[in-house]
Short mmCIF file of C-alpha atoms in Angstrom, two decimals:
data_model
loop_
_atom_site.label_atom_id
_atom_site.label_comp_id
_atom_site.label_asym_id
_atom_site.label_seq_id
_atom_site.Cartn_x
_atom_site.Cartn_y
_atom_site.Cartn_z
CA UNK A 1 -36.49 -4.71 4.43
CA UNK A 2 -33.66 -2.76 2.96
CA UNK A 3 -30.42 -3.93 3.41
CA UNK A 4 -27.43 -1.98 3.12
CA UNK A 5 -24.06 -2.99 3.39
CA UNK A 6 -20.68 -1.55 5.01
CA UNK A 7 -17.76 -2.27 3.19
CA UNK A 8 -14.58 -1.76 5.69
CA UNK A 9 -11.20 -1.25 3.95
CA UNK A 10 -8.13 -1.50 6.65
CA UNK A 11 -7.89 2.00 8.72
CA UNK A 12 -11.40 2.77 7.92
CA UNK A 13 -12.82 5.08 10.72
CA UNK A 14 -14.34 3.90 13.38
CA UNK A 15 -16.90 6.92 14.50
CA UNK A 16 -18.21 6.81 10.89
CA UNK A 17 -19.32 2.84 11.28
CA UNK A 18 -20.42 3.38 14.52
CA UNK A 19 -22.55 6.37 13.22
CA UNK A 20 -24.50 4.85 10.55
CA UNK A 21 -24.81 1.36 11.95
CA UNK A 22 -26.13 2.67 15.15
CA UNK A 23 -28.35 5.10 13.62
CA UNK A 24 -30.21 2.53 11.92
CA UNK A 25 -30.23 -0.02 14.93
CA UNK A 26 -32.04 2.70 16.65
CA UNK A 27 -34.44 3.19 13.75
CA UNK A 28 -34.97 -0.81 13.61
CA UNK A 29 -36.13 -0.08 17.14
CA UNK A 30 -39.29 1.74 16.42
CA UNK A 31 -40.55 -1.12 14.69
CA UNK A 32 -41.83 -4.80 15.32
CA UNK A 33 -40.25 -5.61 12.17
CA UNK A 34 -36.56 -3.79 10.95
CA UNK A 35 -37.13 -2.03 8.00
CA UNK A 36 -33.56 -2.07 7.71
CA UNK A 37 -30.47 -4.63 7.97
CA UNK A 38 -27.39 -3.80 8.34
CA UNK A 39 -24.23 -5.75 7.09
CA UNK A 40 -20.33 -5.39 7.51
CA UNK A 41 -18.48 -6.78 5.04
CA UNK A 42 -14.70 -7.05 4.08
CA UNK A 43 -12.32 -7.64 0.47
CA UNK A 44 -9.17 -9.26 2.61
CA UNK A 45 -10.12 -10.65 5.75
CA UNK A 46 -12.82 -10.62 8.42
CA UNK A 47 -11.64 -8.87 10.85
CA UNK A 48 -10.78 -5.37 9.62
CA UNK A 49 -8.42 -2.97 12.58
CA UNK A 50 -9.90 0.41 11.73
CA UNK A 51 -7.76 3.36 11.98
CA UNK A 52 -7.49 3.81 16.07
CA UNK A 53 -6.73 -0.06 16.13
CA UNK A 54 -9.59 -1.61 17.34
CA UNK A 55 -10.85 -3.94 14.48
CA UNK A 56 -14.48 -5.19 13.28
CA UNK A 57 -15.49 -8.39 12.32
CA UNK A 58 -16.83 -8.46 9.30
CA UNK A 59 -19.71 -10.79 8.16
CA UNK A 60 -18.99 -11.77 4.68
CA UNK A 61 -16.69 -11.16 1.54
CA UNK A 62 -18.11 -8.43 -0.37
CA UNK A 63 -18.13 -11.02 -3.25
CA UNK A 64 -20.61 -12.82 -1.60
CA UNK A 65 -23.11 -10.00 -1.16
CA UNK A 66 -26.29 -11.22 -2.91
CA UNK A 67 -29.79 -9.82 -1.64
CA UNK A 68 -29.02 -6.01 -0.65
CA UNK A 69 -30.00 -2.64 -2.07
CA UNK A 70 -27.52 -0.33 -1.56
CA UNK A 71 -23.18 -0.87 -0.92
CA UNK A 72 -21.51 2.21 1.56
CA UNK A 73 -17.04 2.21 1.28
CA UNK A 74 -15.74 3.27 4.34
CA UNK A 75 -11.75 4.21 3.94
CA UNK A 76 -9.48 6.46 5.96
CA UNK A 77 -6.09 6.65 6.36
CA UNK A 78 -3.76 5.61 3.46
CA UNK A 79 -6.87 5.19 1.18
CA UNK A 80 -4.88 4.63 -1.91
CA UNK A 81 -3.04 1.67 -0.28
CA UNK A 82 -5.75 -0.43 0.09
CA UNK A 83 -6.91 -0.38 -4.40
CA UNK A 84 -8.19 -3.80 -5.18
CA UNK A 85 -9.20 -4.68 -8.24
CA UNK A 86 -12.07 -7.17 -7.61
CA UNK A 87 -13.03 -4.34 -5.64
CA UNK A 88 -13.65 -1.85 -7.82
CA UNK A 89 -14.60 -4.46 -10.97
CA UNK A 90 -17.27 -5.38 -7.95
CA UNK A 91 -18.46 -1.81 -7.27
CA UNK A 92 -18.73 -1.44 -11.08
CA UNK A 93 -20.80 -4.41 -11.49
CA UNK A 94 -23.06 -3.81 -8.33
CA UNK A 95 -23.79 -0.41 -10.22
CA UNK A 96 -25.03 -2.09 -13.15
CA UNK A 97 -27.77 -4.10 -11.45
CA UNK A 98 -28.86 -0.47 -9.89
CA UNK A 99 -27.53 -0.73 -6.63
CA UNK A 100 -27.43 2.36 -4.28
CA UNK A 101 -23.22 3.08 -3.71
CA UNK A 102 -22.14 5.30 -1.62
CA UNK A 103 -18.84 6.30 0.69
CA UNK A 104 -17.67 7.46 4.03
CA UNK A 105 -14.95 9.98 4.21
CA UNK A 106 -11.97 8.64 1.99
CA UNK A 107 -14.66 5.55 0.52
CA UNK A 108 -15.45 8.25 -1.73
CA UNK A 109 -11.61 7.97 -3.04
CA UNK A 110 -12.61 3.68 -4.27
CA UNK A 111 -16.07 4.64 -5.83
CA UNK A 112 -14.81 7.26 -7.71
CA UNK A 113 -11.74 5.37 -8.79
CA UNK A 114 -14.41 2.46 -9.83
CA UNK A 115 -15.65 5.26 -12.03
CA UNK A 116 -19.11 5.34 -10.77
CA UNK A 117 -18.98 8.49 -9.50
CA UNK A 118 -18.28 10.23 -13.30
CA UNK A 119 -21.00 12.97 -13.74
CA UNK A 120 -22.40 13.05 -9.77
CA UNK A 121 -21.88 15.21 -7.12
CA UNK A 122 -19.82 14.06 -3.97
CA UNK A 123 -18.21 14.85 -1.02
CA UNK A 124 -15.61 14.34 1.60
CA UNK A 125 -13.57 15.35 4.48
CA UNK A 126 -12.87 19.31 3.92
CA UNK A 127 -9.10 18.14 3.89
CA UNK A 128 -9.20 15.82 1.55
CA UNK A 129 -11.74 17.56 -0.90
CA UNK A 130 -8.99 19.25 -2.96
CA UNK A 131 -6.86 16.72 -3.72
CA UNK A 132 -10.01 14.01 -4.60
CA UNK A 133 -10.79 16.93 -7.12
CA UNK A 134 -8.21 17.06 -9.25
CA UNK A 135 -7.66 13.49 -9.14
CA UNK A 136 -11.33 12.70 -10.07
CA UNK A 137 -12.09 15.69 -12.29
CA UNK A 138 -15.25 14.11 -14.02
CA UNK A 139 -16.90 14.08 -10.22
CA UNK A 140 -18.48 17.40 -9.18
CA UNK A 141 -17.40 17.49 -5.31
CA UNK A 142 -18.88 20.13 -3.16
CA UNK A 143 -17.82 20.99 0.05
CA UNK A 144 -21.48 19.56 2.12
CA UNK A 145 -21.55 17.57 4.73
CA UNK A 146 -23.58 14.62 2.75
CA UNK A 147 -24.54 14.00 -0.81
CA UNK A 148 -27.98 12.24 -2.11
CA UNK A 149 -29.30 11.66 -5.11
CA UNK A 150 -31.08 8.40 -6.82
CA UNK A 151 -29.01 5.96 -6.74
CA UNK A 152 -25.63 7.90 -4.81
CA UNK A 153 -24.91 8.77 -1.13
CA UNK A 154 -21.68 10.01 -0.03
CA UNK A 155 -20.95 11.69 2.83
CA UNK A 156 -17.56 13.53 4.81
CA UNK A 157 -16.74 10.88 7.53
CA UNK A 158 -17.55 11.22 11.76
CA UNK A 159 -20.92 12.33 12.87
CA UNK A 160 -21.59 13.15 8.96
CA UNK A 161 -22.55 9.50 8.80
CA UNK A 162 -25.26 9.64 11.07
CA UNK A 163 -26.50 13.01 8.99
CA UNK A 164 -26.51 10.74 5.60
CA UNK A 165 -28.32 7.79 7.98
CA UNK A 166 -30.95 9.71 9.11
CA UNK A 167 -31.68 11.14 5.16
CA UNK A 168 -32.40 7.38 4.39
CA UNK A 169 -34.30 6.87 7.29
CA UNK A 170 -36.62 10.17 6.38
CA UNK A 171 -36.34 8.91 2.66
CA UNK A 172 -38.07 5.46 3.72
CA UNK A 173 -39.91 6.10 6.68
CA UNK A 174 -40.56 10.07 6.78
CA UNK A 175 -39.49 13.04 8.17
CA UNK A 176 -41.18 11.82 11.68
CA UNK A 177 -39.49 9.18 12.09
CA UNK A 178 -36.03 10.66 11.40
CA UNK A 179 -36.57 13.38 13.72
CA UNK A 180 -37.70 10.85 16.60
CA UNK A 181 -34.23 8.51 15.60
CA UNK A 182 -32.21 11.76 15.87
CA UNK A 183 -34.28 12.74 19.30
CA UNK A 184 -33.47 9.31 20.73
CA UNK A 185 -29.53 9.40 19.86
CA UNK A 186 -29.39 13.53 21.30
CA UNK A 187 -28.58 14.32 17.94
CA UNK A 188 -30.36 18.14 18.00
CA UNK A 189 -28.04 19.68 15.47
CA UNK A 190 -29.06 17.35 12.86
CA UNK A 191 -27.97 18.60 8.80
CA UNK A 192 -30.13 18.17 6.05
CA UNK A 193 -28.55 17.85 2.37
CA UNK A 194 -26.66 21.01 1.07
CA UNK A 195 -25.36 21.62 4.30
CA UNK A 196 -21.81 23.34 4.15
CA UNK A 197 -19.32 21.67 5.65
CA UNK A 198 -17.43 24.02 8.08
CA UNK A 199 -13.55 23.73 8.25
CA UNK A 200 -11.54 25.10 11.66
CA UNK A 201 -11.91 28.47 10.11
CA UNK A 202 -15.65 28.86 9.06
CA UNK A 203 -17.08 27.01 11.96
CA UNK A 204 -19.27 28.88 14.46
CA UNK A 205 -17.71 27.07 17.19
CA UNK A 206 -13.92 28.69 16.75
CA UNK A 207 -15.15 32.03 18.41
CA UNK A 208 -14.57 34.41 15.46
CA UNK A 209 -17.14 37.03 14.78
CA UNK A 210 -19.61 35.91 12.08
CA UNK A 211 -18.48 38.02 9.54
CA UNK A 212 -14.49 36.80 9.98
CA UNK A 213 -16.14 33.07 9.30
CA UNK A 214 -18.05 34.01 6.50
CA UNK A 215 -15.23 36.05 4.73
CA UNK A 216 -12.74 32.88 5.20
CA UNK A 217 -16.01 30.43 4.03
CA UNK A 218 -15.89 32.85 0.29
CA UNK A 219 -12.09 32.56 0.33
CA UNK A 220 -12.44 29.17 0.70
CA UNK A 221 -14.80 28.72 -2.30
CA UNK A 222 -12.91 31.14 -4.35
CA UNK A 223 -9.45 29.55 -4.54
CA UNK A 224 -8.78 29.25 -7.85
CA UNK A 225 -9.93 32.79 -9.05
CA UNK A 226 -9.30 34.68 -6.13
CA UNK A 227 -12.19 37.42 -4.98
CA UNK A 228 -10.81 41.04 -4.59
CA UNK A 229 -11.24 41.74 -0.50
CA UNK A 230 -13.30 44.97 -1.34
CA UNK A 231 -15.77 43.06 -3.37
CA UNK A 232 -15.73 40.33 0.25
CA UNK A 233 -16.28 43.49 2.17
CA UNK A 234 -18.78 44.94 0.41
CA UNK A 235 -20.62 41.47 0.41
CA UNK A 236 -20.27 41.44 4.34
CA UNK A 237 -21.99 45.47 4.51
CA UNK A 238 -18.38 46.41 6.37
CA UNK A 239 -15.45 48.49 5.01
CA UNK A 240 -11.61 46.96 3.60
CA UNK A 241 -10.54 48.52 6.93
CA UNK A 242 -13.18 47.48 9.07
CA UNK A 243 -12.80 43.83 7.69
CA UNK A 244 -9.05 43.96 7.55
CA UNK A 245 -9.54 44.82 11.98
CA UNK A 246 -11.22 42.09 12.07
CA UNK A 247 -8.82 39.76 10.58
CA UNK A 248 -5.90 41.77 12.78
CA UNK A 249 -7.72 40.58 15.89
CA UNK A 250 -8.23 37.27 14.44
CA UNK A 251 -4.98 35.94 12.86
CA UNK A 252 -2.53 38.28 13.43
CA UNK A 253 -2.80 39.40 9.78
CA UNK A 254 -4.90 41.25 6.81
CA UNK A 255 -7.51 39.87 4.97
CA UNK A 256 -5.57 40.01 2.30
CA UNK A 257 -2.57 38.02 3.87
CA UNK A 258 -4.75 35.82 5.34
CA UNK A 259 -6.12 35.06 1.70
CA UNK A 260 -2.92 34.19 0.38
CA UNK A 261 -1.80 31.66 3.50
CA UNK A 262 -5.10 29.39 2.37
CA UNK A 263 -4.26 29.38 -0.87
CA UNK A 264 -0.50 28.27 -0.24
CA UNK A 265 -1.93 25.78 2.22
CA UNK A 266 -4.00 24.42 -0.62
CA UNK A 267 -1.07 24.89 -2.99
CA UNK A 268 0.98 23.03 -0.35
CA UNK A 269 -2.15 20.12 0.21
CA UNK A 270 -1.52 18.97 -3.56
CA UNK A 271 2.03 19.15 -3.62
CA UNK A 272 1.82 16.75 -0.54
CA UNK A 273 -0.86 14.80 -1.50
CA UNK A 274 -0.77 14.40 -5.56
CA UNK A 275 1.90 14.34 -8.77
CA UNK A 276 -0.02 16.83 -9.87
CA UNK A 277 2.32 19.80 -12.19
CA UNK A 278 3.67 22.34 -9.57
CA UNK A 279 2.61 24.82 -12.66
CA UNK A 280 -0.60 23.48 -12.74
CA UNK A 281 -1.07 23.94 -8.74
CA UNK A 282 0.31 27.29 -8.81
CA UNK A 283 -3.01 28.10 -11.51
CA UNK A 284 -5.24 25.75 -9.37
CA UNK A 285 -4.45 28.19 -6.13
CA UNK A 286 -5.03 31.57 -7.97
CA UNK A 287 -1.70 32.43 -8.31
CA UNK A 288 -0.95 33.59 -12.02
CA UNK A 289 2.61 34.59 -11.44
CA UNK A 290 4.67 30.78 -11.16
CA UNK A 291 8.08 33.01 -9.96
CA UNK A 292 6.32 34.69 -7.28
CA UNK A 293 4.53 31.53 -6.19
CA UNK A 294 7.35 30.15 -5.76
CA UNK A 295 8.75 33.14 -3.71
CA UNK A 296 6.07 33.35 -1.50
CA UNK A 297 5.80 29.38 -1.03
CA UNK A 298 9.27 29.07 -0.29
CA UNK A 299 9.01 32.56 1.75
CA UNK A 300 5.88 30.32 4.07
CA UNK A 301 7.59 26.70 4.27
CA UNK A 302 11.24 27.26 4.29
CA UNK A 303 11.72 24.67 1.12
CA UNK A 304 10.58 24.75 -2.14
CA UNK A 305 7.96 22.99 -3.45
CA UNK A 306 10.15 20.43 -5.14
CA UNK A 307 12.04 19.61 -2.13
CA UNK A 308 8.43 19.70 0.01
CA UNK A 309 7.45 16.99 -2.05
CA UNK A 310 10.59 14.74 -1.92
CA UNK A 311 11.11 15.04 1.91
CA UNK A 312 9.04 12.25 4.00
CA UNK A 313 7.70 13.71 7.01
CA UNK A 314 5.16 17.28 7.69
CA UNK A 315 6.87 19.86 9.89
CA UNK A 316 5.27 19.72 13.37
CA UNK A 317 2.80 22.23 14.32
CA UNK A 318 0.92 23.12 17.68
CA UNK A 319 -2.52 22.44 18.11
CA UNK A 320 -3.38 25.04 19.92
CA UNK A 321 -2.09 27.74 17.32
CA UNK A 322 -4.64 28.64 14.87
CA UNK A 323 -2.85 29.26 10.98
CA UNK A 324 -3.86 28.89 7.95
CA UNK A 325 -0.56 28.32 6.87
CA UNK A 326 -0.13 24.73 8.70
CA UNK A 327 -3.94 23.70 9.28
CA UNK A 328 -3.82 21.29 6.39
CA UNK A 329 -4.92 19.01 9.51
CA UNK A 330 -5.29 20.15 13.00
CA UNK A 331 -2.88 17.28 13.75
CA UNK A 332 -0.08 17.18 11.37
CA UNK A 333 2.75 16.64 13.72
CA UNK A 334 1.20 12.84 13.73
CA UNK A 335 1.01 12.31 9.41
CA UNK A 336 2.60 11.14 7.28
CA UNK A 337 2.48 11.99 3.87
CA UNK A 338 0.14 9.14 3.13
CA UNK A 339 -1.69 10.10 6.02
CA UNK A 340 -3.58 13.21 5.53
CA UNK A 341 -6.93 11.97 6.73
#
């Protein structure tokens, strides 16, 4: 039997535990004896409120974890607030004896600060990605839905959990019989590893022509040395103009605009999120001019980056209203800056 265990921090999300817990309850199904157990356990206290309130109980300390093969972190909201020491000393250690680790969503944020995660390839929620990066810059993170290798999993939070699930599933028991789990919990759109992980503005679901989505997916991977838009054009088989229509109809903008709004929205992410050097985030977001950076970031937020930093809440945005200038979540209005998923 291979036992894995879920370690809730406080505000960890609830649709990730759900995801991977259930995925492998239904797997355990198939069987007259589970091939798999599944354990919650806690660093504080038992009971652990996850981030829309409603808590778990929680089996056991995470000290006391003895017979188990692999440890998953889930964290959420205000990841950083919830550091423990034993914690990460634990992960560490559990490491050693060749345990599988792994994260959901913001776990990612404890493993790598444990240090485990030095030299692999991770993941995590598209909005956090940037910021996990240049905190962690010995961990390669890639913008996938999940991440597998040996003895790592790690995987961008929600239904993404059930995704990483069923890749252990397939991984012990076979392709078969991760393809009849998924058919049992109606999950047809099932991702295998190296799947991209789609933001509001690459995702076929937002109802902008393919080649809008795929120009904003190589902006997206192309922040730091900015593509020219003919060379993104020419890539697509369309024209500047033709491409630059498209973006009109779109966003209200050129391709070219619409370029630099994502990168001040990264720009913007770090100054939120990290202490990183406002030099160093105007070179991290392609912009090799600081004074006009801070033109044009002034020109997009109304403050400067200094004072964006220092004030305590995010200016509210509407939902409904599709920029690239304010997505840094779809609901920002509700964060604050702690709280940015």
């Amino acid at each position: 039997m291979y036992t894995i265990a879920f370690l809730l921090l406080p505000e960890f999300s609830l649709l990730g535990a759900v995801c991977a817990s259930e995925t492998l309850r239904v797997a355990n199904s198939l069987y007259p004896e589970p091939p798999f157990r599944s354990v919650f356990v806690h660093d504080t206290q038992a009971q652990v409120a996850s981030s829309s309130g409603i808590p778990l109980q929680a089996g056991m300390h995470v000290r006391d974890l003895k017979e188990f093969d692999a440890l998953v972190v889930l964290s959420s909201f205000r990841h950083d607030s919830y550091e423990n020491a034993e914690t990460l000393s634990l992960i560490r250690r559990f490491d050693r004896h060749g345990k599988m680790i792994g994260s959901i969503e913001s776990g990612v944020y404890h493993i790598a600060k444990a240090g485990v995660l030095n030299g692999h390839v991770a993941t995590a929620h598209f909005n956090n990605l940037p910021m996990f990066a240049a905190l962690f810059p010995k961990v390669s993170f890639v913008k996938k839905v999940y991440t597998w290798s040996e003895k790592r999993m790690t995987c961008a939070g929600g239904a993404a959990a059930t995704d990483m699930m069923l890749h252990l599933v397939s991984e012990h028991l076979g392709k078969a019989v991760a393809a009849r789990v998924a058919n049992i919990i109606i999950f047809p759109y099932r991702r295998e590893i190296g799947a991209y992980q789609d933001d509001l503005f690459t995702s076929a679901y937002n109802g902008f022509p393919q080649p809008v989505r795929e120009a904003c997916r190589m902006m997206e991977e192309a922040i730091h040395r900015p593509l020219d838009i003919e060379a993104i054009a020419e890539h697509l088989g369309l024209s500047r103009r033709h491409l630059d229509r498209l973006f009109e109809i779109a966003f209200n903008c050129s391709t070219f605009d619409y370029y630099r709004m994502i990168r001040l929205a990264r720009a913007r992410k770090l100054v939120r999120a990290t202490r990183i050097d406002l030099t160093a985030i105007a070179m991290r977001c392609g912009f090799r001019s600081y004074p006009r950076f801070l033109e044009r970031y002034r020109e997009a937020y109304g403050v400067s980056r200094s004072e964006d930093r220092a004030s305590e809440l995010l200016q509210p945005t509407q939902p409904d209203r599709v920029s690239p200038l304010t997505d840094l979540h779809p609901y920002q209005v509700q964060l604050d800056p702690k709280r940015m998923v």
